Amino acid sequence: MRAVRVLLTSSNESVKDWMRLAVAGIERRLDERLEFIEASNGERGVLLARKYDPDVILADETQSRAGAFAMTKDLRDQLPPYDGVIVILLDRPHDAWLARWSGADAWFVKPADPFALADRVLEALESRREAAAARDTTEKETA
């Protein structure tokens, strides 16, 4: 069974450690192992996302040209678009519109509740899996 791949993107090692700990508990609820990949910025995050096709991207918004918003927008606009889950950690509440504009599935203002983050990641994963299963069923029925 393939592990659930989670890409952690932040220039801050402490934030990456926090993200890893926040979502580690969903392993038990998913009954699947999590495999973590790390990037230090959005540019590297895009490269790793294209290479490894993670199921989830947790991105810390940094005030830079290659932050989470740019990375998310780039991944959502590529052909084919990245269809995994993207969650952004915001520094400021009023940046929520940028998270929405970029195509993020969810966003949290730091300091975020780790349990709420884990719950949202799990919900988004389950929702995407259900949608994929429904598409597969429809394709088989029409074939």
Tab-separated table of N, CA and C in Angstrom:
chain	number	residue	atom	x	y	z
A	1	MET	N	0.836	-1.176	0.000
A	1	MET	CA	0.000	0.000	0.000
A	1	MET	C	0.885	1.245	0.000
A	2	ARG	N	0.566	2.179	-0.880
A	2	ARG	CA	1.323	3.421	-0.980
A	2	ARG	C	1.022	4.316	0.219
A	3	ALA	N	2.038	4.943	0.713
A	3	ALA	CA	1.872	5.877	1.826
A	3	ALA	C	1.195	7.150	1.333
A	4	VAL	N	0.583	7.869	2.237
A	4	VAL	CA	0.035	9.182	1.934
A	4	VAL	C	1.198	10.159	1.976
A	5	ARG	N	1.476	10.797	0.851
A	5	ARG	CA	2.599	11.729	0.775
A	5	ARG	C	2.153	13.126	1.191
A	6	VAL	N	2.945	13.723	2.070
A	6	VAL	CA	2.665	15.068	2.574
A	6	VAL	C	3.897	15.930	2.329
A	7	LEU	N	3.726	16.988	1.547
A	7	LEU	CA	4.809	17.934	1.290
A	7	LEU	C	4.684	19.095	2.261
A	8	LEU	N	5.729	19.316	3.050
A	8	LEU	CA	5.788	20.428	4.000
A	8	LEU	C	6.675	21.510	3.394
A	9	THR	N	6.133	22.723	3.255
A	9	THR	CA	6.888	23.804	2.637
A	9	THR	C	6.988	24.986	3.588
A	10	SER	N	8.198	25.284	4.022
A	10	SER	CA	8.460	26.436	4.878
A	10	SER	C	9.958	26.674	4.922
A	11	SER	N	10.339	27.928	5.110
A	11	SER	CA	11.756	28.240	5.297
A	11	SER	C	12.150	28.074	6.761
A	12	ASN	N	11.166	27.836	7.616
A	12	ASN	CA	11.388	27.730	9.057
A	12	ASN	C	11.275	26.264	9.489
A	13	GLU	N	12.375	25.706	9.975
A	13	GLU	CA	12.384	24.289	10.386
A	13	GLU	C	11.391	24.021	11.516
A	14	SER	N	11.232	24.964	12.428
A	14	SER	CA	10.280	24.787	13.541
A	14	SER	C	8.853	24.684	13.029
A	15	VAL	N	8.523	25.463	12.012
A	15	VAL	CA	7.175	25.401	11.433
A	15	VAL	C	6.964	24.054	10.744
A	16	LYS	N	7.977	23.574	10.022
A	16	LYS	CA	7.854	22.254	9.379
A	16	LYS	C	7.677	21.165	10.432
A	17	ASP	N	8.426	21.241	11.525
A	17	ASP	CA	8.264	20.263	12.613
A	17	ASP	C	6.853	20.333	13.193
A	18	TRP	N	6.335	21.540	13.388
A	18	TRP	CA	4.981	21.712	13.927
A	18	TRP	C	3.943	21.127	12.978
A	19	MET	N	4.085	21.401	11.661
A	19	MET	CA	3.133	20.856	10.683
A	19	MET	C	3.149	19.329	10.710
A	20	ARG	N	4.354	18.756	10.777
A	20	ARG	CA	4.491	17.297	10.797
A	20	ARG	C	3.777	16.720	12.023
A	21	LEU	N	4.017	17.304	13.187
A	21	LEU	CA	3.370	16.829	14.406
A	21	LEU	C	1.858	17.023	14.362
A	22	ALA	N	1.409	18.131	13.794
A	22	ALA	CA	-0.024	18.417	13.741
A	22	ALA	C	-0.791	17.373	12.945
A	23	VAL	N	-0.222	16.903	11.842
A	23	VAL	CA	-0.957	15.948	10.999
A	23	VAL	C	-0.580	14.489	11.232
A	24	ALA	N	0.439	14.242	12.028
A	24	ALA	CA	0.883	12.857	12.250
A	24	ALA	C	-0.235	11.978	12.803
A	25	GLY	N	-1.123	12.556	13.587
A	25	GLY	CA	-2.207	11.778	14.179
A	25	GLY	C	-3.222	11.230	13.194
A	26	ILE	N	-3.240	11.755	11.967
A	26	ILE	CA	-4.216	11.231	11.013
A	26	ILE	C	-3.790	9.878	10.455
A	27	GLU	N	-2.538	9.496	10.684
A	27	GLU	CA	-2.092	8.153	10.257
A	27	GLU	C	-3.020	7.085	10.810
A	28	ARG	N	-3.288	7.168	12.088
A	28	ARG	CA	-4.119	6.181	12.760
A	28	ARG	C	-5.550	6.217	12.211
A	29	ARG	N	-6.061	7.429	11.987
A	29	ARG	CA	-7.426	7.573	11.498
A	29	ARG	C	-7.560	7.127	10.040
A	30	LEU	N	-6.510	7.302	9.254
A	30	LEU	CA	-6.506	6.858	7.863
A	30	LEU	C	-6.172	5.379	7.727
A	31	ASP	N	-5.517	4.858	8.749
A	31	ASP	CA	-4.966	3.509	8.710
A	31	ASP	C	-3.961	3.385	7.558
A	32	GLU	N	-3.218	4.472	7.364
A	32	GLU	CA	-2.174	4.518	6.344
A	32	GLU	C	-0.995	5.292	6.904
A	33	ARG	N	0.171	4.968	6.410
A	33	ARG	CA	1.399	5.631	6.833
A	33	ARG	C	1.542	6.961	6.092
A	34	LEU	N	2.056	7.972	6.786
A	34	LEU	CA	2.359	9.253	6.152
A	34	LEU	C	3.838	9.289	5.793
A	35	GLU	N	4.118	9.786	4.618
A	35	GLU	CA	5.503	9.961	4.155
A	35	GLU	C	5.700	11.456	3.931
A	36	PHE	N	6.676	12.047	4.608
A	36	PHE	CA	6.880	13.488	4.537
A	36	PHE	C	8.015	13.842	3.588
A	37	ILE	N	7.775	14.880	2.813
A	37	ILE	CA	8.756	15.466	1.907
A	37	ILE	C	8.858	16.930	2.327
A	38	GLU	N	10.034	17.516	2.278
A	38	GLU	CA	10.196	18.897	2.740
A	38	GLU	C	10.801	19.797	1.676
A	39	ALA	N	10.287	21.027	1.644
A	39	ALA	CA	10.828	22.060	0.761
A	39	ALA	C	11.034	23.323	1.590
A	40	SER	N	12.063	24.089	1.241
A	40	SER	CA	12.373	25.295	2.006
A	40	SER	C	11.711	26.555	1.447
A	41	ASN	N	11.118	26.454	0.250
A	41	ASN	CA	10.411	27.602	-0.328
A	41	ASN	C	9.436	27.116	-1.397
A	42	GLY	N	8.644	28.037	-1.905
A	42	GLY	CA	7.628	27.679	-2.884
A	42	GLY	C	8.183	27.167	-4.196
A	43	GLU	N	9.296	27.729	-4.657
A	43	GLU	CA	9.892	27.246	-5.913
A	43	GLU	C	10.297	25.784	-5.788
A	44	ARG	N	10.956	25.472	-4.690
A	44	ARG	CA	11.353	24.073	-4.442
A	44	ARG	C	10.112	23.208	-4.235
A	45	GLY	N	9.083	23.775	-3.579
A	45	GLY	CA	7.833	23.059	-3.370
A	45	GLY	C	7.180	22.653	-4.673
A	46	VAL	N	7.173	23.554	-5.659
A	46	VAL	CA	6.600	23.233	-6.972
A	46	VAL	C	7.366	22.077	-7.608
A	47	LEU	N	8.686	22.144	-7.573
A	47	LEU	CA	9.503	21.077	-8.168
A	47	LEU	C	9.231	19.725	-7.505
A	48	LEU	N	9.186	19.724	-6.172
A	48	LEU	CA	8.949	18.468	-5.455
A	48	LEU	C	7.520	17.968	-5.659
A	49	ALA	N	6.565	18.882	-5.754
A	49	ALA	CA	5.181	18.468	-6.000
A	49	ALA	C	5.054	17.818	-7.371
A	50	ARG	N	5.730	18.368	-8.355
A	50	ARG	CA	5.688	17.773	-9.702
A	50	ARG	C	6.403	16.428	-9.741
A	51	LYS	N	7.456	16.303	-8.971
A	51	LYS	CA	8.229	15.057	-8.962
A	51	LYS	C	7.517	13.946	-8.197
A	52	TYR	N	6.974	14.257	-7.002
A	52	TYR	CA	6.438	13.227	-6.119
A	52	TYR	C	4.913	13.148	-6.080
A	53	ASP	N	4.222	14.133	-6.650
A	53	ASP	CA	2.758	14.171	-6.650
A	53	ASP	C	2.180	13.846	-5.273
A	54	PRO	N	2.465	14.702	-4.276
A	54	PRO	CA	1.978	14.421	-2.920
A	54	PRO	C	0.451	14.496	-2.848
A	55	ASP	N	-0.098	13.795	-1.886
A	55	ASP	CA	-1.539	13.825	-1.660
A	55	ASP	C	-1.948	15.124	-0.982
A	56	VAL	N	-1.047	15.667	-0.167
A	56	VAL	CA	-1.311	16.879	0.615
A	56	VAL	C	-0.078	17.768	0.583
A	57	ILE	N	-0.331	19.084	0.465
A	57	ILE	CA	0.733	20.070	0.623
A	57	ILE	C	0.325	20.982	1.765
A	58	LEU	N	1.199	21.098	2.761
A	58	LEU	CA	1.023	22.059	3.849
A	58	LEU	C	2.073	23.134	3.633
A	59	ALA	N	1.609	24.354	3.390
A	59	ALA	CA	2.532	25.422	3.024
A	59	ALA	C	2.440	26.581	4.000
A	60	ASP	N	3.578	26.984	4.505
A	60	ASP	CA	3.695	28.149	5.381
A	60	ASP	C	3.877	29.362	4.488
A	61	GLU	N	2.955	30.325	4.568
A	61	GLU	CA	3.097	31.520	3.751
A	61	GLU	C	4.245	32.356	4.277
A	62	THR	N	5.165	32.616	3.403
A	62	THR	CA	6.282	33.483	3.750
A	62	THR	C	6.200	34.712	2.865
A	63	GLN	N	6.654	35.802	3.361
A	63	GLN	CA	6.596	37.051	2.609
A	63	GLN	C	7.729	37.068	1.581
A	64	SER	N	7.539	36.303	0.516
A	64	SER	CA	8.559	36.250	-0.526
A	64	SER	C	7.889	36.003	-1.869
A	65	ARG	N	8.653	36.156	-2.907
A	65	ARG	CA	8.146	35.932	-4.264
A	65	ARG	C	7.730	34.482	-4.459
A	66	ALA	N	8.357	33.583	-3.747
A	66	ALA	CA	8.092	32.158	-3.926
A	66	ALA	C	7.393	31.573	-2.703
A	67	GLY	N	6.409	32.297	-2.193
A	67	GLY	CA	5.681	31.822	-1.027
A	67	GLY	C	4.569	30.851	-1.394
A	68	ALA	N	3.754	30.547	-0.419
A	68	ALA	CA	2.690	29.552	-0.582
A	68	ALA	C	1.662	29.957	-1.628
A	69	PHE	N	1.336	31.255	-1.726
A	69	PHE	CA	0.334	31.681	-2.701
A	69	PHE	C	0.829	31.447	-4.127
A	70	ALA	N	2.072	31.836	-4.392
A	70	ALA	CA	2.649	31.644	-5.728
A	70	ALA	C	2.758	30.155	-6.055
A	71	MET	N	3.199	29.374	-5.086
A	71	MET	CA	3.328	27.939	-5.306
A	71	MET	C	1.963	27.319	-5.619
A	72	THR	N	0.960	27.658	-4.830
A	72	THR	CA	-0.375	27.095	-5.024
A	72	THR	C	-0.936	27.490	-6.377
A	73	LYS	N	-0.837	28.762	-6.722
A	73	LYS	CA	-1.352	29.247	-8.012
A	73	LYS	C	-0.650	28.539	-9.159
A	74	ASP	N	0.653	28.388	-9.070
A	74	ASP	CA	1.416	27.709	-10.116
A	74	ASP	C	0.953	26.259	-10.274
A	75	LEU	N	0.799	25.549	-9.162
A	75	LEU	CA	0.392	24.146	-9.227
A	75	LEU	C	-1.039	23.981	-9.747
A	76	ARG	N	-1.931	24.871	-9.357
A	76	ARG	CA	-3.327	24.780	-9.806
A	76	ARG	C	-3.487	25.169	-11.274
A	77	ASP	N	-2.582	26.026	-11.778
A	77	ASP	CA	-2.677	26.488	-13.165
A	77	ASP	C	-1.920	25.610	-14.160
A	78	GLN	N	-1.107	24.678	-13.681
A	78	GLN	CA	-0.348	23.830	-14.596
A	78	GLN	C	-1.293	22.860	-15.309
A	79	LEU	N	-0.833	22.304	-16.396
A	79	LEU	CA	-1.621	21.311	-17.130
A	79	LEU	C	-0.932	19.968	-17.059
A	80	PRO	N	-1.536	18.923	-16.535
A	80	PRO	CA	-2.814	18.977	-15.828
A	80	PRO	C	-2.621	19.646	-14.466
A	81	PRO	N	-3.692	20.242	-13.943
A	81	PRO	CA	-3.568	20.913	-12.650
A	81	PRO	C	-3.313	19.924	-11.521
A	82	TYR	N	-2.574	20.378	-10.533
A	82	TYR	CA	-2.364	19.568	-9.332
A	82	TYR	C	-3.720	19.421	-8.644
A	83	ASP	N	-4.113	18.181	-8.344
A	83	ASP	CA	-5.444	17.973	-7.765
A	83	ASP	C	-5.410	17.459	-6.330
A	84	GLY	N	-4.244	17.543	-5.701
A	84	GLY	CA	-4.150	17.155	-4.298
A	84	GLY	C	-4.645	18.269	-3.390
A	85	VAL	N	-4.561	18.027	-2.109
A	85	VAL	CA	-5.021	18.967	-1.088
A	85	VAL	C	-3.908	19.965	-0.784
A	86	ILE	N	-4.261	21.259	-0.758
A	86	ILE	CA	-3.296	22.297	-0.372
A	86	ILE	C	-3.891	23.101	0.770
A	87	VAL	N	-3.130	23.170	1.870
A	87	VAL	CA	-3.516	23.954	3.040
A	87	VAL	C	-2.393	24.952	3.316
A	88	ILE	N	-2.778	26.224	3.481
A	88	ILE	CA	-1.802	27.284	3.708
A	88	ILE	C	-1.930	27.820	5.129
A	89	LEU	N	-0.785	28.022	5.773
A	89	LEU	CA	-0.734	28.688	7.073
A	89	LEU	C	-0.440	30.164	6.824
A	90	LEU	N	-1.354	31.017	7.247
A	90	LEU	CA	-1.243	32.452	7.005
A	90	LEU	C	-0.607	33.176	8.178
A	91	ASP	N	0.129	34.232	7.868
A	91	ASP	CA	0.667	35.102	8.908
A	91	ASP	C	-0.364	36.138	9.335
A	92	ARG	N	-1.243	36.548	8.396
A	92	ARG	CA	-2.209	37.615	8.669
A	92	ARG	C	-3.606	37.182	8.221
A	93	PRO	N	-4.626	37.428	9.031
A	93	PRO	CA	-5.991	37.026	8.674
A	93	PRO	C	-6.481	37.627	7.365
A	94	HIS	N	-6.069	38.857	7.061
A	94	HIS	CA	-6.581	39.483	5.852
A	94	HIS	C	-5.960	38.926	4.564
A	95	ASP	N	-5.060	37.964	4.671
A	95	ASP	CA	-4.519	37.300	3.481
A	95	ASP	C	-5.360	36.099	3.045
A	96	ALA	N	-6.473	35.873	3.725
A	96	ALA	CA	-7.336	34.746	3.349
A	96	ALA	C	-7.789	34.847	1.897
A	97	TRP	N	-8.025	36.053	1.415
A	97	TRP	CA	-8.469	36.200	0.027
A	97	TRP	C	-7.387	35.725	-0.945
A	98	LEU	N	-6.112	35.916	-0.597
A	98	LEU	CA	-5.027	35.417	-1.447
A	98	LEU	C	-4.991	33.891	-1.459
A	99	ALA	N	-5.251	33.290	-0.313
A	99	ALA	CA	-5.293	31.827	-0.244
A	99	ALA	C	-6.423	31.298	-1.135
A	100	ARG	N	-7.579	31.928	-1.063
A	100	ARG	CA	-8.723	31.530	-1.892
A	100	ARG	C	-8.400	31.734	-3.370
A	101	TRP	N	-7.835	32.903	-3.705
A	101	TRP	CA	-7.478	33.227	-5.085
A	101	TRP	C	-6.479	32.227	-5.658
A	102	SER	N	-5.526	31.805	-4.839
A	102	SER	CA	-4.475	30.909	-5.331
A	102	SER	C	-4.975	29.488	-5.572
A	103	GLY	N	-6.106	29.128	-4.952
A	103	GLY	CA	-6.659	27.785	-5.153
A	103	GLY	C	-6.459	26.850	-3.982
A	104	ALA	N	-6.106	27.384	-2.822
A	104	ALA	CA	-5.930	26.533	-1.639
A	104	ALA	C	-7.263	25.926	-1.217
A	105	ASP	N	-7.207	24.721	-0.689
A	105	ASP	CA	-8.406	24.053	-0.185
A	105	ASP	C	-8.810	24.590	1.175
A	106	ALA	N	-7.825	25.011	1.943
A	106	ALA	CA	-8.087	25.528	3.287
A	106	ALA	C	-6.915	26.394	3.700
A	107	TRP	N	-7.149	27.210	4.720
A	107	TRP	CA	-6.090	28.048	5.264
A	107	TRP	C	-6.390	28.306	6.724
A	108	PHE	N	-5.324	28.513	7.468
A	108	PHE	CA	-5.399	28.770	8.898
A	108	PHE	C	-4.462	29.912	9.222
A	109	VAL	N	-4.878	30.776	10.125
A	109	VAL	CA	-4.021	31.863	10.586
A	109	VAL	C	-3.181	31.337	11.750
A	110	LYS	N	-1.877	31.606	11.693
A	110	LYS	CA	-0.977	31.187	12.767
A	110	LYS	C	-1.188	32.053	13.999
A	111	PRO	N	-1.110	31.511	15.175
A	111	PRO	CA	-0.897	30.092	15.469
A	111	PRO	C	-2.195	29.313	15.275
A	112	ALA	N	-2.118	28.282	14.507
A	112	ALA	CA	-3.290	27.473	14.181
A	112	ALA	C	-3.490	26.368	15.208
A	113	ASP	N	-4.716	25.959	15.348
A	113	ASP	CA	-5.056	24.827	16.215
A	113	ASP	C	-4.624	23.550	15.490
A	114	PRO	N	-3.688	22.791	16.039
A	114	PRO	CA	-3.199	21.598	15.334
A	114	PRO	C	-4.283	20.549	15.112
A	115	PHE	N	-5.242	20.463	16.011
A	115	PHE	CA	-6.318	19.484	15.851
A	115	PHE	C	-7.248	19.890	14.709
A	116	ALA	N	-7.538	21.174	14.604
A	116	ALA	CA	-8.371	21.663	13.506
A	116	ALA	C	-7.660	21.460	12.168
A	117	LEU	N	-6.358	21.691	12.137
A	117	LEU	CA	-5.581	21.470	10.918
A	117	LEU	C	-5.628	20.007	10.517
A	118	ALA	N	-5.380	19.110	11.454
A	118	ALA	CA	-5.406	17.675	11.153
A	118	ALA	C	-6.795	17.244	10.678
A	119	ASP	N	-7.843	17.727	11.340
A	119	ASP	CA	-9.208	17.376	10.934
A	119	ASP	C	-9.497	17.845	9.515
A	120	ARG	N	-9.075	19.065	9.176
A	120	ARG	CA	-9.338	19.607	7.835
A	120	ARG	C	-8.575	18.841	6.774
A	121	VAL	N	-7.346	18.468	7.053
A	121	VAL	CA	-6.558	17.677	6.104
A	121	VAL	C	-7.234	16.325	5.884
A	122	LEU	N	-7.657	15.676	6.955
A	122	LEU	CA	-8.331	14.383	6.840
A	122	LEU	C	-9.626	14.511	6.038
A	123	GLU	N	-10.429	15.527	6.332
A	123	GLU	CA	-11.680	15.744	5.596
A	123	GLU	C	-11.417	15.957	4.111
A	124	ALA	N	-10.423	16.769	3.792
A	124	ALA	CA	-10.111	17.051	2.394
A	124	ALA	C	-9.613	15.804	1.673
A	125	LEU	N	-8.777	15.010	2.325
A	125	LEU	CA	-8.307	13.754	1.727
A	125	LEU	C	-9.467	12.811	1.451
A	126	GLU	N	-10.332	12.646	2.434
A	126	GLU	CA	-11.473	11.749	2.268
A	126	GLU	C	-12.409	12.237	1.174
A	127	SER	N	-12.634	13.528	1.099
A	127	SER	CA	-13.496	14.103	0.071
A	127	SER	C	-12.926	13.860	-1.322
A	128	ARG	N	-11.630	14.072	-1.481
A	128	ARG	CA	-10.997	13.841	-2.789
A	128	ARG	C	-11.036	12.368	-3.178
A	129	ARG	N	-10.856	11.494	-2.207
A	129	ARG	CA	-10.910	10.048	-2.497
A	129	ARG	C	-12.318	9.629	-2.903
A	130	GLU	N	-13.324	10.156	-2.218
A	130	GLU	CA	-14.705	9.841	-2.581
A	130	GLU	C	-15.033	10.334	-3.982
A	131	ALA	N	-14.575	11.532	-4.320
A	131	ALA	CA	-14.811	12.079	-5.656
A	131	ALA	C	-14.119	11.234	-6.721
A	132	ALA	N	-12.893	10.795	-6.446
A	132	ALA	CA	-12.159	9.955	-7.395
A	132	ALA	C	-12.849	8.615	-7.571
A	133	ALA	N	-13.346	8.027	-6.485
A	133	ALA	CA	-14.064	6.748	-6.570
A	133	ALA	C	-15.344	6.907	-7.373
A	134	ALA	N	-16.045	8.007	-7.183
A	134	ALA	CA	-17.277	8.252	-7.936
A	134	ALA	C	-16.972	8.416	-9.427
A	135	ARG	N	-15.883	9.126	-9.761
A	135	ARG	CA	-15.481	9.266	-11.159
A	135	ARG	C	-15.151	7.920	-11.774
A	136	ASP	N	-14.402	7.088	-11.037
A	136	ASP	CA	-14.054	5.763	-11.541
A	136	ASP	C	-15.287	4.921	-11.811
A	137	THR	N	-16.256	4.966	-10.896
A	137	THR	CA	-17.498	4.208	-11.055
A	137	THR	C	-18.263	4.681	-12.285
A	138	THR	N	-18.353	6.001	-12.458
A	138	THR	CA	-19.052	6.567	-13.608
A	138	THR	C	-18.369	6.176	-14.903
A	139	GLU	N	-17.035	6.227	-14.931
A	139	GLU	CA	-16.294	5.858	-16.146
A	139	GLU	C	-16.501	4.395	-16.482
A	140	LYS	N	-16.536	3.517	-15.486
A	140	LYS	CA	-16.752	2.081	-15.736
A	140	LYS	C	-18.162	1.824	-16.245
A	141	GLU	N	-19.137	2.557	-15.724
A	141	GLU	CA	-20.525	2.364	-16.121
A	141	GLU	C	-20.770	2.835	-17.549
A	142	THR	N	-20.033	3.877	-17.998
A	142	THR	CA	-20.228	4.399	-19.333
A	142	THR	C	-19.368	3.699	-20.373
A	143	ALA	N	-18.447	2.876	-19.921
A	143	ALA	CA	-17.537	2.174	-20.875
A	143	ALA	C	-18.181	0.967	-21.478
